[in-house]
Amino acid sequence: IVRNPWSRFFSHFNYLLKWKIKYENRNAEESWDQNMERQGFEAKRLFDAHKTDEKIIQVLVNVHISQYDYLTDLNGEFLPHFCAQIENLDKDFKTFCSYVGLSQDINLKHSNKNSGNSKSYQEFYNNKSRLMIENYEKKIVEMFEYTF
């Protein structure tokens, strides 16, 4: 399953923000920043108020594997026979069920929906950060005809 790259990075940012708030609200001997540092995870820099949008995106790019890399082997050969898009998941799941001979009457339940940030991903990016994601996920953008 692939996802609109801009939406994917925005979702990851929101997940980390939610996790940071939850982590900081518990009684712990170790702060969220200390925990991130101990794990060698750069995402703690995301929440530095002095960072620009481009630096936030660069940190996210540094910790993400391109979706294209998940779908190809070491020679760049596309592996799946069928690849669903999260934006068309119900329709694509029915196509998949038909492809493998399962009933198309199966319905998927959305169980991990982000309820925290009502902002759309388009509001999160400026032109430079939008292009950073477009370039990083260029093959996915082209292959699945994603637009910002």
CSV table of C-alpha atoms in Angstrom, one decimal:
chain,number,residue,atom,x,y,z
A,1,ILE,CA,0.0,0.0,0.0
A,2,VAL,CA,1.3,3.4,-0.9
A,3,ARG,CA,0.2,6.8,0.3
A,4,ASN,CA,0.3,10.4,-1.0
A,5,PRO,CA,3.9,11.3,0.0
A,6,TRP,CA,3.0,14.7,1.4
A,7,SER,CA,0.2,13.3,3.5
A,8,ARG,CA,2.5,10.5,4.7
A,9,PHE,CA,5.2,12.9,6.0
A,10,PHE,CA,2.6,15.2,7.6
A,11,SER,CA,1.0,12.2,9.3
A,12,HIS,CA,4.4,11.1,10.6
A,13,PHE,CA,5.0,14.6,12.0
A,14,ASN,CA,1.6,14.5,13.8
A,15,TYR,CA,2.3,11.1,15.2
A,16,LEU,CA,5.6,12.2,16.6
A,17,LEU,CA,4.0,15.4,18.1
A,18,LYS,CA,1.2,13.4,19.7
A,19,TRP,CA,3.8,10.9,21.0
A,20,LYS,CA,6.0,13.7,22.4
A,21,ILE,CA,3.1,15.2,24.3
A,22,LYS,CA,2.0,11.8,25.7
A,23,TYR,CA,5.6,11.0,26.7
A,24,GLU,CA,6.1,14.4,28.5
A,25,ASN,CA,2.8,14.1,30.4
A,26,ARG,CA,3.9,10.9,32.3
A,27,ASN,CA,6.2,10.8,35.3
A,28,ALA,CA,9.5,9.7,33.9
A,29,GLU,CA,13.1,9.8,35.0
A,30,GLU,CA,14.0,10.6,31.4
A,31,SER,CA,12.7,13.4,29.2
A,32,TRP,CA,11.4,12.9,25.7
A,33,ASP,CA,14.6,14.6,24.3
A,34,GLN,CA,16.8,12.3,26.4
A,35,ASN,CA,14.9,9.2,25.2
A,36,MET,CA,15.2,10.3,21.6
A,37,GLU,CA,18.9,11.1,22.0
A,38,ARG,CA,19.5,7.7,23.7
A,39,GLN,CA,17.9,6.0,20.7
A,40,GLY,CA,19.9,8.1,18.3
A,41,PHE,CA,16.7,9.4,16.8
A,42,GLU,CA,16.9,12.8,15.1
A,43,ALA,CA,13.1,13.6,15.3
A,44,LYS,CA,13.6,15.5,18.6
A,45,ARG,CA,14.8,18.4,16.4
A,46,LEU,CA,11.4,18.6,14.8
A,47,PHE,CA,10.0,20.5,17.8
A,48,ASP,CA,12.7,23.1,18.1
A,49,ALA,CA,10.7,26.4,17.6
A,50,HIS,CA,13.6,27.9,15.7
A,51,LYS,CA,13.6,25.4,12.9
A,52,THR,CA,12.2,26.2,9.5
A,53,ASP,CA,9.7,24.0,7.6
A,54,GLU,CA,12.6,22.8,5.4
A,55,LYS,CA,14.6,21.6,8.4
A,56,ILE,CA,11.5,19.8,9.7
A,57,ILE,CA,11.1,18.0,6.4
A,58,GLN,CA,14.8,17.2,6.2
A,59,VAL,CA,14.7,15.5,9.6
A,60,LEU,CA,11.6,13.5,8.5
A,61,VAL,CA,13.3,12.5,5.2
A,62,ASN,CA,16.4,11.4,7.2
A,63,VAL,CA,14.3,8.9,9.2
A,64,HIS,CA,12.0,7.6,6.4
A,65,ILE,CA,12.6,5.0,3.8
A,66,SER,CA,11.2,6.0,0.4
A,67,GLN,CA,8.0,4.1,-0.4
A,68,TYR,CA,9.7,3.1,-3.7
A,69,ASP,CA,12.4,1.3,-1.8
A,70,TYR,CA,9.8,-0.9,-0.1
A,71,LEU,CA,8.3,-1.8,-3.5
A,72,THR,CA,11.5,-2.7,-5.4
A,73,ASP,CA,14.4,-5.1,-5.0
A,74,LEU,CA,18.1,-4.2,-5.0
A,75,ASN,CA,18.1,-4.0,-8.8
A,76,GLY,CA,15.1,-1.6,-8.8
A,77,GLU,CA,12.7,-4.2,-10.1
A,78,PHE,CA,9.1,-3.5,-9.0
A,79,LEU,CA,8.1,-6.5,-6.8
A,80,PRO,CA,4.3,-6.4,-6.2
A,81,HIS,CA,1.8,-7.7,-8.7
A,82,PHE,CA,-0.7,-5.3,-7.3
A,83,CYS,CA,-0.2,-2.1,-5.2
A,84,ALA,CA,-3.1,-0.4,-3.5
A,85,GLN,CA,-3.2,3.3,-2.7
A,86,ILE,CA,-4.4,4.4,0.8
A,87,GLU,CA,-6.6,7.1,-0.8
A,88,ASN,CA,-8.5,4.3,-2.8
A,89,LEU,CA,-8.2,1.6,-0.2
A,90,ASP,CA,-11.8,0.3,-0.3
A,91,LYS,CA,-11.8,0.1,-4.1
A,92,ASP,CA,-8.3,-1.3,-4.3
A,93,PHE,CA,-9.0,-3.9,-1.6
A,94,LYS,CA,-12.0,-5.2,-3.6
A,95,THR,CA,-9.7,-5.4,-6.7
A,96,PHE,CA,-7.1,-7.3,-4.6
A,97,CYS,CA,-9.8,-9.7,-3.3
A,98,SER,CA,-11.0,-10.4,-6.8
A,99,TYR,CA,-7.4,-10.9,-7.9
A,100,VAL,CA,-6.7,-13.5,-5.3
A,101,GLY,CA,-10.2,-15.1,-5.4
A,102,LEU,CA,-11.7,-13.8,-2.1
A,103,SER,CA,-15.1,-12.5,-1.6
A,104,GLN,CA,-15.5,-8.8,-2.3
A,105,ASP,CA,-18.0,-8.4,0.5
A,106,ILE,CA,-15.3,-7.9,3.1
A,107,ASN,CA,-15.2,-4.4,4.5
A,108,LEU,CA,-12.2,-2.7,6.0
A,109,LYS,CA,-12.4,-0.8,9.2
A,110,HIS,CA,-10.3,2.4,9.7
A,111,SER,CA,-8.9,1.8,13.2
A,112,ASN,CA,-6.0,4.2,13.4
A,113,LYS,CA,-7.4,7.5,12.2
A,114,ASN,CA,-5.6,10.6,13.4
A,115,SER,CA,-8.0,12.7,15.3
A,116,GLY,CA,-5.5,15.3,16.7
A,117,ASN,CA,-4.7,17.7,13.9
A,118,SER,CA,-7.5,19.1,11.7
A,119,LYS,CA,-5.0,20.9,9.5
A,120,SER,CA,-4.7,19.6,6.0
A,121,TYR,CA,-1.3,18.5,4.8
A,122,GLN,CA,-1.2,21.3,2.1
A,123,GLU,CA,-1.2,23.9,5.0
A,124,PHE,CA,1.9,22.2,6.5
A,125,TYR,CA,4.3,22.8,3.6
A,126,ASN,CA,5.8,25.8,2.0
A,127,ASN,CA,7.0,25.7,-1.7
A,128,LYS,CA,10.5,24.6,-0.8
A,129,SER,CA,9.4,21.8,1.6
A,130,ARG,CA,6.7,20.7,-0.9
A,131,LEU,CA,9.5,20.3,-3.5
A,132,MET,CA,11.7,18.4,-1.0
A,133,ILE,CA,9.1,15.7,-0.6
A,134,GLU,CA,8.3,15.7,-4.3
A,135,ASN,CA,12.0,15.1,-5.1
A,136,TYR,CA,12.5,12.5,-2.4
A,137,GLU,CA,9.5,10.5,-3.5
A,138,LYS,CA,9.8,11.4,-7.2
A,139,LYS,CA,9.3,7.8,-8.4
A,140,ILE,CA,6.2,7.2,-6.3
A,141,VAL,CA,4.7,10.6,-7.3
A,142,GLU,CA,5.2,9.7,-11.0
A,143,MET,CA,4.2,6.0,-10.8
A,144,PHE,CA,1.0,6.7,-8.9
A,145,GLU,CA,0.3,10.1,-10.4
A,146,TYR,CA,0.2,11.9,-7.0
A,147,THR,CA,-0.3,15.7,-7.0
A,148,PHE,CA,0.1,18.1,-4.1
